[in-house]
mmCIF file with all atom_site columns, C-alpha atoms in Angstrom:
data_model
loop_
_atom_site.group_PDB
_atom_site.id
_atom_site.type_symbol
_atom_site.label_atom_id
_atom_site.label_alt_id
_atom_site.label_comp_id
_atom_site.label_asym_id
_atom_site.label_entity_id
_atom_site.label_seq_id
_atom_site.pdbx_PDB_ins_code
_atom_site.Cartn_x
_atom_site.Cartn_y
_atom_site.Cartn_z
_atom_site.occupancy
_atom_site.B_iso_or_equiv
_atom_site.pdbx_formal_charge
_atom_site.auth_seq_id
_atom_site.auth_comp_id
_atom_site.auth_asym_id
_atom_site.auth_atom_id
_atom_site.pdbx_PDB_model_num
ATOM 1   C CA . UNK A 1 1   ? 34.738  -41.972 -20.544 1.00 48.00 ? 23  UNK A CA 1
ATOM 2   C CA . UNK A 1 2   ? 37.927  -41.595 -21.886 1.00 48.00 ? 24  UNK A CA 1
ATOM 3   C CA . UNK A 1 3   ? 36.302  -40.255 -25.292 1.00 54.00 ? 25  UNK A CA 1
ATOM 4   C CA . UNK A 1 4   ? 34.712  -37.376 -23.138 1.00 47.00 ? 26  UNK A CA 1
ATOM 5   C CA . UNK A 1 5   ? 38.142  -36.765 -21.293 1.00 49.00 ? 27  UNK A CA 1
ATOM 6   C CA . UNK A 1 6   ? 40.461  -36.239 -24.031 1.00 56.00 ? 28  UNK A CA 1
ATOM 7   C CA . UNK A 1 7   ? 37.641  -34.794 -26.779 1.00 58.00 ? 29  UNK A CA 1
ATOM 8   C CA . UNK A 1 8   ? 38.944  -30.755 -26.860 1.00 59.00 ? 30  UNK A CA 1
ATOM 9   C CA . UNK A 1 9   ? 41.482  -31.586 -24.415 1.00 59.00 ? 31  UNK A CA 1
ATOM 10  C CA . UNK A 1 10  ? 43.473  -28.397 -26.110 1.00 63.00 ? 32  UNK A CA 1
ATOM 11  C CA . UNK A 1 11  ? 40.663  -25.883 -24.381 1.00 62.00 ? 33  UNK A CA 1
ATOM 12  C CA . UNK A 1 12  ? 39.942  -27.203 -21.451 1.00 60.00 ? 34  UNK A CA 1
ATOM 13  C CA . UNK A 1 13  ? 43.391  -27.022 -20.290 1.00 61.00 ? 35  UNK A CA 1
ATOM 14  C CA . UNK A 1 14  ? 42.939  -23.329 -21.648 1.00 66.00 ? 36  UNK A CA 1
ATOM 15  C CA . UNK A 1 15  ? 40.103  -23.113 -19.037 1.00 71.00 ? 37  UNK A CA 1
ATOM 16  C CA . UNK A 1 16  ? 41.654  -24.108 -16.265 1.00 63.00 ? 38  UNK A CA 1
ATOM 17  C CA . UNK A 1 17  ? 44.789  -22.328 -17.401 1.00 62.00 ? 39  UNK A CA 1
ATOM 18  C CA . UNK A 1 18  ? 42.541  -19.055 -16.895 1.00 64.00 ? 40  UNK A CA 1
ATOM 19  C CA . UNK A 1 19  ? 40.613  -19.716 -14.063 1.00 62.00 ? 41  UNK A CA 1
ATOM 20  C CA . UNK A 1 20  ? 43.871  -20.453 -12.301 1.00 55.00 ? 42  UNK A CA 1
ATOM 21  C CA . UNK A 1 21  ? 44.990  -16.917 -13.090 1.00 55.00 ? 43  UNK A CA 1
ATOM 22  C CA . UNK A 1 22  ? 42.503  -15.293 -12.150 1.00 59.00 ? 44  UNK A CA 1
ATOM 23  C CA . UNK A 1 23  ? 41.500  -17.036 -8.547  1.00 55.00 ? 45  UNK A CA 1
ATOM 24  C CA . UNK A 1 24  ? 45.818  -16.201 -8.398  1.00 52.00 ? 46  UNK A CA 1
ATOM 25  C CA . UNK A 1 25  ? 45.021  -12.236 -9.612  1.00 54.00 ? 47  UNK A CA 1
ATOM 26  C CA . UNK A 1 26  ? 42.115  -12.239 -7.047  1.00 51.00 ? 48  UNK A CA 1
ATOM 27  C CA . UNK A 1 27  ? 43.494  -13.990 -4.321  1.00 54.00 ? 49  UNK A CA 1
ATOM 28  C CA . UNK A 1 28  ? 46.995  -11.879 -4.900  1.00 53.00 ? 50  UNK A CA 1
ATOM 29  C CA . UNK A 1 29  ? 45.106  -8.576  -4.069  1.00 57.00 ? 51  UNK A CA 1
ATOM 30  C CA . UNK A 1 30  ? 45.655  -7.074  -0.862  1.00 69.00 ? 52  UNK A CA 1
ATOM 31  C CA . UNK A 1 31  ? 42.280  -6.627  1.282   1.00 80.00 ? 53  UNK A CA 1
ATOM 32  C CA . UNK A 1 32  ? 41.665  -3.329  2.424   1.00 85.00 ? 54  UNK A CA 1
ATOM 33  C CA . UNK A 1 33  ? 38.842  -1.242  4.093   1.00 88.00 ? 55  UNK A CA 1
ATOM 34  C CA . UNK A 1 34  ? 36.948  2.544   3.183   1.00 89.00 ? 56  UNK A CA 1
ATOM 35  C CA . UNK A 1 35  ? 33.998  3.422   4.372   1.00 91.00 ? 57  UNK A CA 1
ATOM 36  C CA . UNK A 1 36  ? 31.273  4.664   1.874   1.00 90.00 ? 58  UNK A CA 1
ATOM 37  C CA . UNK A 1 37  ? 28.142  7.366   2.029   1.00 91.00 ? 59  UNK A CA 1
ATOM 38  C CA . UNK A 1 38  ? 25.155  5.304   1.370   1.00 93.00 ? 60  UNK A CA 1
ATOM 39  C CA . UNK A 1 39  ? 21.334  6.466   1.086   1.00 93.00 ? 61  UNK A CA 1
ATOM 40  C CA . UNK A 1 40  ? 18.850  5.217   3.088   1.00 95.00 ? 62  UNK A CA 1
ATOM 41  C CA . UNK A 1 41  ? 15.861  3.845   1.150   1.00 94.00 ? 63  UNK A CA 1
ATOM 42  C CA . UNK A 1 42  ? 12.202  2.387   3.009   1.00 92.00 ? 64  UNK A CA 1
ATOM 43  C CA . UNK A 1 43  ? 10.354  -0.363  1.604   1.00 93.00 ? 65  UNK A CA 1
ATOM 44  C CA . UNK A 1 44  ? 7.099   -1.616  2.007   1.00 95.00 ? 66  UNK A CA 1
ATOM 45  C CA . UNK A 1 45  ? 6.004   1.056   3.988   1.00 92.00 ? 67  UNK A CA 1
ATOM 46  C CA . UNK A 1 46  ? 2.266   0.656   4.838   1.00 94.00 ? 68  UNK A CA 1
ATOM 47  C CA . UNK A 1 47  ? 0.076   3.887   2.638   1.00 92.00 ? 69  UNK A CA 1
ATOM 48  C CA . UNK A 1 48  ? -1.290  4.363   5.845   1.00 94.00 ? 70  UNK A CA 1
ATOM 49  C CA . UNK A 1 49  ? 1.270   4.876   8.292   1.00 95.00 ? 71  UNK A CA 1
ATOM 50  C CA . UNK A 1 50  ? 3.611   8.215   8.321   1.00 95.00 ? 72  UNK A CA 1
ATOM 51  C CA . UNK A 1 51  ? 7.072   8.808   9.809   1.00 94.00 ? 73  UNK A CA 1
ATOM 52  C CA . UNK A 1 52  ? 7.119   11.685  12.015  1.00 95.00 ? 74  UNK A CA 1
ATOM 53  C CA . UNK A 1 53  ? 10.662  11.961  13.176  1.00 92.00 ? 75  UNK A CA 1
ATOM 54  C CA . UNK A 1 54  ? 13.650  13.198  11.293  1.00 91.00 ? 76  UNK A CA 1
ATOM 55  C CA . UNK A 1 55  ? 14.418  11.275  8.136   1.00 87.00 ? 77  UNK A CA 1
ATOM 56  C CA . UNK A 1 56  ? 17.753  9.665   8.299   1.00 91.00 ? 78  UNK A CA 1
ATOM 57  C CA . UNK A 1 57  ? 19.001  10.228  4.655   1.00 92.00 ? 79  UNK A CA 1
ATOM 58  C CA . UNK A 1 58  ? 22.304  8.642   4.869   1.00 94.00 ? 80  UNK A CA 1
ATOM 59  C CA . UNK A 1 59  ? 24.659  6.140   6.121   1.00 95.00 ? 81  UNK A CA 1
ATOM 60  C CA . UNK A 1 60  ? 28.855  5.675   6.587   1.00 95.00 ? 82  UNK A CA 1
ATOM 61  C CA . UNK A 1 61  ? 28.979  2.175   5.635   1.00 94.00 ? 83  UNK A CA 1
ATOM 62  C CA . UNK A 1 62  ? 32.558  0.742   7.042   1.00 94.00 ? 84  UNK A CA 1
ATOM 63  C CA . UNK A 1 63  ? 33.142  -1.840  4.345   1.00 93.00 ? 85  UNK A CA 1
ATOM 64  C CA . UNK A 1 64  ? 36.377  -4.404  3.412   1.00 91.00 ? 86  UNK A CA 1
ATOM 65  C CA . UNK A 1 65  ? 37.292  -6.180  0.317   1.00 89.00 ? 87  UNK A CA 1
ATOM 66  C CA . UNK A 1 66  ? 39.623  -7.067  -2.374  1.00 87.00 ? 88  UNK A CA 1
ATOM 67  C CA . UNK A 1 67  ? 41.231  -2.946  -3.349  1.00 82.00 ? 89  UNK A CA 1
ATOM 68  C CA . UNK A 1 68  ? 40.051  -3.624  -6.701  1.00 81.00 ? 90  UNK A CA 1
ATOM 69  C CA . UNK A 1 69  ? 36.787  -4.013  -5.666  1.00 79.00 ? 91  UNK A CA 1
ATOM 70  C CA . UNK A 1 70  ? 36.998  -0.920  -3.210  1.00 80.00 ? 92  UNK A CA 1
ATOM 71  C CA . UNK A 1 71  ? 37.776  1.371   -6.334  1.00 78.00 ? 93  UNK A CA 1
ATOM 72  C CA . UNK A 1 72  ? 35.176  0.738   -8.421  1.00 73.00 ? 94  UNK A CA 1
ATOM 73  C CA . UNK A 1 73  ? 32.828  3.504   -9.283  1.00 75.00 ? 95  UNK A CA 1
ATOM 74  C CA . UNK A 1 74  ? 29.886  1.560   -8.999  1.00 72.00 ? 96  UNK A CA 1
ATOM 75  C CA . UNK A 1 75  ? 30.785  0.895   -5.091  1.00 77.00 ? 97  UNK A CA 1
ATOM 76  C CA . UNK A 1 76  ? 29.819  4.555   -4.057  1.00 76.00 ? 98  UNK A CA 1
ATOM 77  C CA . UNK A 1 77  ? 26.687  4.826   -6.044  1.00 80.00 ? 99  UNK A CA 1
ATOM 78  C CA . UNK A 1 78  ? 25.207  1.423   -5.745  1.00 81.00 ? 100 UNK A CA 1
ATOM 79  C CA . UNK A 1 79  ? 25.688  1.059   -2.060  1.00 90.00 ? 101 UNK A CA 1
ATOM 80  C CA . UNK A 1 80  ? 22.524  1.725   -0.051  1.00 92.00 ? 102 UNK A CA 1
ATOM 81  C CA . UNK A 1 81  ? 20.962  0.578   3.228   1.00 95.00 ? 103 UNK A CA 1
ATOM 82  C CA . UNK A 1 82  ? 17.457  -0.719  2.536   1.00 95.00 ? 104 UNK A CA 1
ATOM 83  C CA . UNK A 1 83  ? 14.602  -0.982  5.559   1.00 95.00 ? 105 UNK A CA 1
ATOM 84  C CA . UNK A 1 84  ? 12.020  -3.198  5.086   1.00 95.00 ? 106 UNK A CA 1
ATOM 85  C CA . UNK A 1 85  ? 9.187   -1.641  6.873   1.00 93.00 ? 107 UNK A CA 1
ATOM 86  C CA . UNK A 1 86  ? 6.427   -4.523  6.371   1.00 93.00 ? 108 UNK A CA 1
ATOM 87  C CA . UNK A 1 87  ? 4.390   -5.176  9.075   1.00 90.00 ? 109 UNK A CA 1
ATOM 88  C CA . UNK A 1 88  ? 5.383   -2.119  11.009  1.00 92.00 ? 110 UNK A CA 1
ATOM 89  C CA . UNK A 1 89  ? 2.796   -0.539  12.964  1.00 93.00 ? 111 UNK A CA 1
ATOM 90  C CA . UNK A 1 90  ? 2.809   3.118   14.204  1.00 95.00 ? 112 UNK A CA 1
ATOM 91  C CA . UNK A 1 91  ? 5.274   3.931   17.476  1.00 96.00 ? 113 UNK A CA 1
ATOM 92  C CA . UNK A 1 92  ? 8.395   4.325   18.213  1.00 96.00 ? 114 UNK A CA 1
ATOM 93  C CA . UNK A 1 93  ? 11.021  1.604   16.144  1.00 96.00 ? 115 UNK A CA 1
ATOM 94  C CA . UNK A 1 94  ? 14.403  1.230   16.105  1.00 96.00 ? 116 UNK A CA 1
ATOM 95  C CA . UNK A 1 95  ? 16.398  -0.514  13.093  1.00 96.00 ? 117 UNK A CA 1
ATOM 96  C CA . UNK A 1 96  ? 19.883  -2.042  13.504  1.00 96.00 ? 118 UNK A CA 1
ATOM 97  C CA . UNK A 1 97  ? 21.690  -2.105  10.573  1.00 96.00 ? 119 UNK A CA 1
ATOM 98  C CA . UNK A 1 98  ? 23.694  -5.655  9.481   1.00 95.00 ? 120 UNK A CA 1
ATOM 99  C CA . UNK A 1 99  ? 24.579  -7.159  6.115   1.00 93.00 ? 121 UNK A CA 1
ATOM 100 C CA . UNK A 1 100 ? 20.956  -7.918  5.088   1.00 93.00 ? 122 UNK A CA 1
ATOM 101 C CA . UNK A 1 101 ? 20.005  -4.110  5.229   1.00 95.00 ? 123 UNK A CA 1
ATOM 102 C CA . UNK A 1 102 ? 23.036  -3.729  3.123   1.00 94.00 ? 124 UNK A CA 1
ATOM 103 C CA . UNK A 1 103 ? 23.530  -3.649  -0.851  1.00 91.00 ? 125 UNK A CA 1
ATOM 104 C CA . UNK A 1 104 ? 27.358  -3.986  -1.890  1.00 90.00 ? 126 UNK A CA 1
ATOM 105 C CA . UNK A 1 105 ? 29.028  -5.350  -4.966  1.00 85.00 ? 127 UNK A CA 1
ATOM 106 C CA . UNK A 1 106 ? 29.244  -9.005  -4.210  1.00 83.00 ? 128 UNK A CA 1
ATOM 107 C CA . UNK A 1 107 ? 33.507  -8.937  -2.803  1.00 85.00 ? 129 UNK A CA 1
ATOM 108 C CA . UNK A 1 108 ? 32.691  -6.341  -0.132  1.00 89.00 ? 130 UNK A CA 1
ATOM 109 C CA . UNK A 1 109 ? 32.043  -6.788  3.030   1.00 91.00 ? 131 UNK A CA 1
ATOM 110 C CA . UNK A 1 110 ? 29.927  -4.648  5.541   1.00 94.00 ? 132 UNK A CA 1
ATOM 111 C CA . UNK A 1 111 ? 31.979  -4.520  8.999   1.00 94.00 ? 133 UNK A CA 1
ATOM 112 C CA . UNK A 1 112 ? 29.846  -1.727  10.629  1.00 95.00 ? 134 UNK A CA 1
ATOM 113 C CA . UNK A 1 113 ? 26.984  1.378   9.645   1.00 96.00 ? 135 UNK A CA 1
ATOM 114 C CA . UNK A 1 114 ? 27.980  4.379   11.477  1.00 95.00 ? 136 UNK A CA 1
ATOM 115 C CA . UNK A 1 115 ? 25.073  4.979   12.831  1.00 95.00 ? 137 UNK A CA 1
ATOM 116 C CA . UNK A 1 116 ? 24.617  1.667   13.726  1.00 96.00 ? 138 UNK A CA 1
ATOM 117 C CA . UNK A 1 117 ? 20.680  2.378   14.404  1.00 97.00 ? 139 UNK A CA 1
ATOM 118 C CA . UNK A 1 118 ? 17.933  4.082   12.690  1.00 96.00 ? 140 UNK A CA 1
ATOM 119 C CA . UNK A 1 119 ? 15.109  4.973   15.169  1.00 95.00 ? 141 UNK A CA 1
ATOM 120 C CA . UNK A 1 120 ? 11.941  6.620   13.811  1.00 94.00 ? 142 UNK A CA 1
ATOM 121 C CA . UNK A 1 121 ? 8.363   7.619   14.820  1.00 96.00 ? 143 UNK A CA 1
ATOM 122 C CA . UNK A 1 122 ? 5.686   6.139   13.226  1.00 96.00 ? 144 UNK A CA 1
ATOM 123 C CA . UNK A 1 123 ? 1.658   7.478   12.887  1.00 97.00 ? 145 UNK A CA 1
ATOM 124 C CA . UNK A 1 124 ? -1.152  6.809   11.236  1.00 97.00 ? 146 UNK A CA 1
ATOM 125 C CA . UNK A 1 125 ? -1.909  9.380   8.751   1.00 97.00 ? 147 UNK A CA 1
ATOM 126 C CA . UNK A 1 126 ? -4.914  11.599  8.766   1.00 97.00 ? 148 UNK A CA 1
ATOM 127 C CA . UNK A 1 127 ? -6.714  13.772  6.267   1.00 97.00 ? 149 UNK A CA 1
ATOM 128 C CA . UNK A 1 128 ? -8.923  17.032  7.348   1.00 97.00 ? 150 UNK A CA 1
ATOM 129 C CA . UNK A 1 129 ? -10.078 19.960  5.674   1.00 98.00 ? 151 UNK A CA 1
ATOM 130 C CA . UNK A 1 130 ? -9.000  23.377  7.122   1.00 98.00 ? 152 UNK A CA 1
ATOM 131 C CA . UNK A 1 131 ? -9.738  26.889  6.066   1.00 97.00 ? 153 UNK A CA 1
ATOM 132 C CA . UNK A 1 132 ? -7.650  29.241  3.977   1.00 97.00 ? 154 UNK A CA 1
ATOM 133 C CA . UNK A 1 133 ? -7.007  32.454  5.514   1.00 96.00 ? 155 UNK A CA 1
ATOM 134 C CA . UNK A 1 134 ? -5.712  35.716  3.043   1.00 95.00 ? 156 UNK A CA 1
ATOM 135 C CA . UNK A 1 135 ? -2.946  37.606  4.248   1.00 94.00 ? 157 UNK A CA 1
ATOM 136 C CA . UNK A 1 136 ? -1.951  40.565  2.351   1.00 92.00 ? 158 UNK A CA 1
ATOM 137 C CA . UNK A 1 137 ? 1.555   42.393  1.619   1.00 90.00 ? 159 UNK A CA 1
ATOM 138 C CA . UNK A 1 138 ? 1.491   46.318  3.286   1.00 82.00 ? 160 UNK A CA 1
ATOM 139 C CA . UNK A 1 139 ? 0.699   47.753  -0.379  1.00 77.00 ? 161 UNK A CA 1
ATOM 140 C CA . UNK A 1 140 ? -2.302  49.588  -0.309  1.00 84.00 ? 162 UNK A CA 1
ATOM 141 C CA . UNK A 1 141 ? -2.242  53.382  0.259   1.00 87.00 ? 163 UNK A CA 1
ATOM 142 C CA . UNK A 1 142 ? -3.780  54.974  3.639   1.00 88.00 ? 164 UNK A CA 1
ATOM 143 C CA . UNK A 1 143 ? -6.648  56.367  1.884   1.00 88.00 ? 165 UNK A CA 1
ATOM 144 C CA . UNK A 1 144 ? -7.875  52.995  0.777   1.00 88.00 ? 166 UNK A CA 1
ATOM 145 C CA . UNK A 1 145 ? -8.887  49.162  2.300   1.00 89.00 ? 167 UNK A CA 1
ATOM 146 C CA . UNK A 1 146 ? -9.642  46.022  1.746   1.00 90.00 ? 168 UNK A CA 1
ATOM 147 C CA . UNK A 1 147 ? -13.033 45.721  2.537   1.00 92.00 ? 169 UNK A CA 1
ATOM 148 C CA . UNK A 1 148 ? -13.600 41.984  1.458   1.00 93.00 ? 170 UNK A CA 1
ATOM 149 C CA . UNK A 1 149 ? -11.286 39.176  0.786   1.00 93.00 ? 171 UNK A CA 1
ATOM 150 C CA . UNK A 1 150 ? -12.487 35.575  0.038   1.00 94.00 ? 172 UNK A CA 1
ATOM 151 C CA . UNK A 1 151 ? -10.481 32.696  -1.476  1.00 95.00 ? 173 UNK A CA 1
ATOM 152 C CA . UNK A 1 152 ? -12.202 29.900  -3.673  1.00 96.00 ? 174 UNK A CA 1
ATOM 153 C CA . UNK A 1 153 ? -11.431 27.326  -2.615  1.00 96.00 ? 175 UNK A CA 1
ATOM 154 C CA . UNK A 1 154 ? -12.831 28.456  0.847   1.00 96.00 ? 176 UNK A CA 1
ATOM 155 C CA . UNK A 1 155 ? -10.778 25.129  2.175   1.00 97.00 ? 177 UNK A CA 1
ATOM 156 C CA . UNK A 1 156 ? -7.981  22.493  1.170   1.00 98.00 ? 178 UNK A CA 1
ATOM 157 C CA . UNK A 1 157 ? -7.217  19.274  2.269   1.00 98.00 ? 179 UNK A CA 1
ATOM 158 C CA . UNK A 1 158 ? -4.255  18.892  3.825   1.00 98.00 ? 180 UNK A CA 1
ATOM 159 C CA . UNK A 1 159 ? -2.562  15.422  5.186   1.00 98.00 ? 181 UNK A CA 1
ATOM 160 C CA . UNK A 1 160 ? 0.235   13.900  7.242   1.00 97.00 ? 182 UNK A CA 1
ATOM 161 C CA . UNK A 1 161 ? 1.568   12.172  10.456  1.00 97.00 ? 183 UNK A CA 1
ATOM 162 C CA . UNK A 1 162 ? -2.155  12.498  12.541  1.00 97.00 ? 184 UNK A CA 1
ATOM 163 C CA . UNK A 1 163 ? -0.736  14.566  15.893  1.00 96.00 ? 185 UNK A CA 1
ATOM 164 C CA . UNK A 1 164 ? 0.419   17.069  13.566  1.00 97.00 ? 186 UNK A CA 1
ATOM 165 C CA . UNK A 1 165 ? -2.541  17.233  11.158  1.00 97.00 ? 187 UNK A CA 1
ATOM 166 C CA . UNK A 1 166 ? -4.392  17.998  14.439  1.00 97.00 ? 188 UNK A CA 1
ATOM 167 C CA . UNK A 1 167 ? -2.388  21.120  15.062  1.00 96.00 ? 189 UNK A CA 1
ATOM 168 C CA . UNK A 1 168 ? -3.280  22.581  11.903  1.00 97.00 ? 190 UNK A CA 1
ATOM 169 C CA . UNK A 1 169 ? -6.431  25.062  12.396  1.00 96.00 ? 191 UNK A CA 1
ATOM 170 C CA . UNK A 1 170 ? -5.720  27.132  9.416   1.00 97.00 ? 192 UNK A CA 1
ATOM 171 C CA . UNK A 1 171 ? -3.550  27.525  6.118   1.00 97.00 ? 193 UNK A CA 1
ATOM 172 C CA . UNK A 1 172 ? -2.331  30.995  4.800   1.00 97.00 ? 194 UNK A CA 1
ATOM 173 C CA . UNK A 1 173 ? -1.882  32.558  1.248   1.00 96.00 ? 195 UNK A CA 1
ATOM 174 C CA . UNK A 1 174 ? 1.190   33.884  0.263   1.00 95.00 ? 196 UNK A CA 1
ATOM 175 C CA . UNK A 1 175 ? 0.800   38.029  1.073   1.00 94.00 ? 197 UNK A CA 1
ATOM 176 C CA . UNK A 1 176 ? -1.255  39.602  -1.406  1.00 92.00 ? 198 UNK A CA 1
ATOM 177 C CA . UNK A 1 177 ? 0.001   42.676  -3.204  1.00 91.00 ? 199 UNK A CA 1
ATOM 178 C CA . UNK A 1 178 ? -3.138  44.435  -3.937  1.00 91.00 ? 200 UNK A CA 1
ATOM 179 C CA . UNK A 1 179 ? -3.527  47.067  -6.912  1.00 89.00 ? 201 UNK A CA 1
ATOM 180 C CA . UNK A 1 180 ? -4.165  50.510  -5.455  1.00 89.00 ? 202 UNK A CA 1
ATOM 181 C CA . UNK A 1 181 ? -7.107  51.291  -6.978  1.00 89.00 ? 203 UNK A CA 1
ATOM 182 C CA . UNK A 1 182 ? -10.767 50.899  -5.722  1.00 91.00 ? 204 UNK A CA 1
ATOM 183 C CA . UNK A 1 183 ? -12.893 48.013  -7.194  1.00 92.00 ? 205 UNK A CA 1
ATOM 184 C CA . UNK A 1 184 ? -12.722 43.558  -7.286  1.00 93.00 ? 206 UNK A CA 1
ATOM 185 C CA . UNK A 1 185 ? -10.073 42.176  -8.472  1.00 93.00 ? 207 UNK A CA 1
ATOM 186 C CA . UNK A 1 186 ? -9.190  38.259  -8.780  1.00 95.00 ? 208 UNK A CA 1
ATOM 187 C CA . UNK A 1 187 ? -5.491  37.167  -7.518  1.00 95.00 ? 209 UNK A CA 1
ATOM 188 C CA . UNK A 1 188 ? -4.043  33.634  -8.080  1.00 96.00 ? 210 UNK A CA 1
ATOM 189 C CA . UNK A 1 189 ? -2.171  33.069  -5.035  1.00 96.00 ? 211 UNK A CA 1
ATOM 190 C CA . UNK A 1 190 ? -0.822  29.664  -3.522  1.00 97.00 ? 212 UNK A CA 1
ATOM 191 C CA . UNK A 1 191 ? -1.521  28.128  -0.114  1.00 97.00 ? 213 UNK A CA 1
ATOM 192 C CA . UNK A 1 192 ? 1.090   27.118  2.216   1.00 97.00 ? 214 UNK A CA 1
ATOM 193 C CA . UNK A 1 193 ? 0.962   25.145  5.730   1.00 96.00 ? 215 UNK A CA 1
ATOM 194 C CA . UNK A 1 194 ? 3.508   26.077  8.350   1.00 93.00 ? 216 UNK A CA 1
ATOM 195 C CA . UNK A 1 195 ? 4.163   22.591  9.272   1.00 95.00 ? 217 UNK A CA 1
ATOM 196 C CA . UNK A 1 196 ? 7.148   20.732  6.973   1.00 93.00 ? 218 UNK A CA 1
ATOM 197 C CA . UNK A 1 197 ? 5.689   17.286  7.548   1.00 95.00 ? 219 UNK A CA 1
ATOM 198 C CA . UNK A 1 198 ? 1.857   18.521  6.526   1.00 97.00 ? 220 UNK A CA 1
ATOM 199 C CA . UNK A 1 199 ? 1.114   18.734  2.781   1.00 97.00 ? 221 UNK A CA 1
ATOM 200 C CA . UNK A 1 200 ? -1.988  19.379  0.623   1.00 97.00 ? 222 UNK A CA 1
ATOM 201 C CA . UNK A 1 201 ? -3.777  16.729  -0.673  1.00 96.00 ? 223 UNK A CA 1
ATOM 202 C CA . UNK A 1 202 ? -4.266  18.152  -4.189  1.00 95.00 ? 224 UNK A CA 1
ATOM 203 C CA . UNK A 1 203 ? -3.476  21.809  -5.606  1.00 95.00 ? 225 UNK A CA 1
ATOM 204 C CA . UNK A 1 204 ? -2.417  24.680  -2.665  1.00 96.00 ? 226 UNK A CA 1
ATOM 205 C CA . UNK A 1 205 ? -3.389  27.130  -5.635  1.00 96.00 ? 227 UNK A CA 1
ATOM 206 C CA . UNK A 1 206 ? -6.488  29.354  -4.944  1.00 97.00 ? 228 UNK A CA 1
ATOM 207 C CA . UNK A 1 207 ? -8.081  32.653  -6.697  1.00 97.00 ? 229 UNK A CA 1
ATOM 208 C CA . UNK A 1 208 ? -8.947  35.293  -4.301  1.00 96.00 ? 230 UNK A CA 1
ATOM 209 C CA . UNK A 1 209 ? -11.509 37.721  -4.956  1.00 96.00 ? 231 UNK A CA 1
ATOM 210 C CA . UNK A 1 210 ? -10.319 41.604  -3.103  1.00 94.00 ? 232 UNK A CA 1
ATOM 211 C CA . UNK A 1 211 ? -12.769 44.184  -3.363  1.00 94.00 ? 233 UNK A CA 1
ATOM 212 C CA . UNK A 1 212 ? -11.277 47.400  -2.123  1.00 92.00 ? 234 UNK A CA 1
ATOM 213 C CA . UNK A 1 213 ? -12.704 50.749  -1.046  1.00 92.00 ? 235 UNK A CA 1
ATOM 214 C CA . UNK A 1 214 ? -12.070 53.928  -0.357  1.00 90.00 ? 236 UNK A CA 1
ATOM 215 C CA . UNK A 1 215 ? -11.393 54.504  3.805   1.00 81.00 ? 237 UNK A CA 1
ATOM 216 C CA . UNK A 1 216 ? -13.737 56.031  5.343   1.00 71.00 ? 238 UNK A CA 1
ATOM 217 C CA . UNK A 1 217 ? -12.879 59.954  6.230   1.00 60.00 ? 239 UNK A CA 1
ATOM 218 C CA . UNK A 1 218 ? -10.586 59.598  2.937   1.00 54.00 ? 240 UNK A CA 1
ATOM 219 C CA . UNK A 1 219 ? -12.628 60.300  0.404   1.00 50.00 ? 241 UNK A CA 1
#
């Protein structure tokens, strides 16, 4: 025992040396407080659910630590409140913030969120197919028309929060501005859906096929 005591006695007393002066250089440091912008992130949200509410994106995260600690760079960009949304069924939740929701450098302490609460509709999320309507920009001369206008795909998928997929009885192409000139002619033109928290399930891109004419009287 004594053997293992005294065997590199010269660097353990180095050791201790330095871990004594640093517990002194960290305990020495005066504890202060900041609060930090932190983004909200969701896990484990079910594929099948949707949040229809507004999206809280960030977070003022009071927090208090050593002031070393507090001016690090990595305390502003690795700070983030996490939700764990397992289990969580559509409805109306509400999600208090604390220290588990929290990720700081290991010194700092959370004291408060600000706001303290997340609350969020949830829905199940629903798929439908909906028609594509062709609007057109105010382009074409009085003595001609637009006698036919059809847009291939006829219909796109669209998907979201359920109520609002409900709403949706049509999608629209981006105005159309058609050549003056009588004949068919093909347009690529992109779909959009007036509702922010409704998207397409695949491609809003569709061709449309314009035939115009001369009006009638004009010829």
């Amino acid at each position: 025992m004594k053997t293992f005591l005294t065997q590199n006695l010269g660097w353990k007393l180095l050791s201790l040396a330095a871990a004594v002066l640093i517990w002194i250089s960290v305990a020495g440091e005066p504890e202060l407080a900041t609060f930090v912008s932190a983004h909200v992130e969701y896990k484990n949200l079910s594929p099948a659910v949707e949040i229809n509410s507004d999206v809280v994106e960030t977070v003022y995260l009071e927090v208090r630590g050593p002031s070393e600690a507090l001016r690090l760079p990595e305390l502003p960009r690795g700070s983030a409140v996490i939700l764990d949304m397992a289990g969580i069924e559509p409805g109306q939740h509400t999600f208090t913030i604390d220290s588990t929701d929290v990720r700081l450098p290991r010194s700092v302490q959370l004291v408060r969120a600000i706001p303290a609460q997340i609350r969020m509709s949830l829905e199940h999320r629903a798929t439908r197919t909906v028609p594509v309507e062709v609007t057109f920009a105010d382009s074409l001369p009085p003595d001609l028309q637009v006698v036919e206008a059809a847009a291939e795909p006829r219909a796109l998928a669209i998907t979201g929060p359920a109520s609002r997929v409900a709403r949706v009885a049509s999608v629209h192409t981006d105005p159309l501005a058609v050549q003056p000139e009588a004949g068919t002619t093909s347009y690529r033109a992109e779909a959009y859906v007036d509702d922010a928290r409704v998207r397409f399930q695949d491609s809003p891109q569709v061709t449309v096929r314009v035939t115009v004419k001369a009006s009638v009287g004009k010829r």
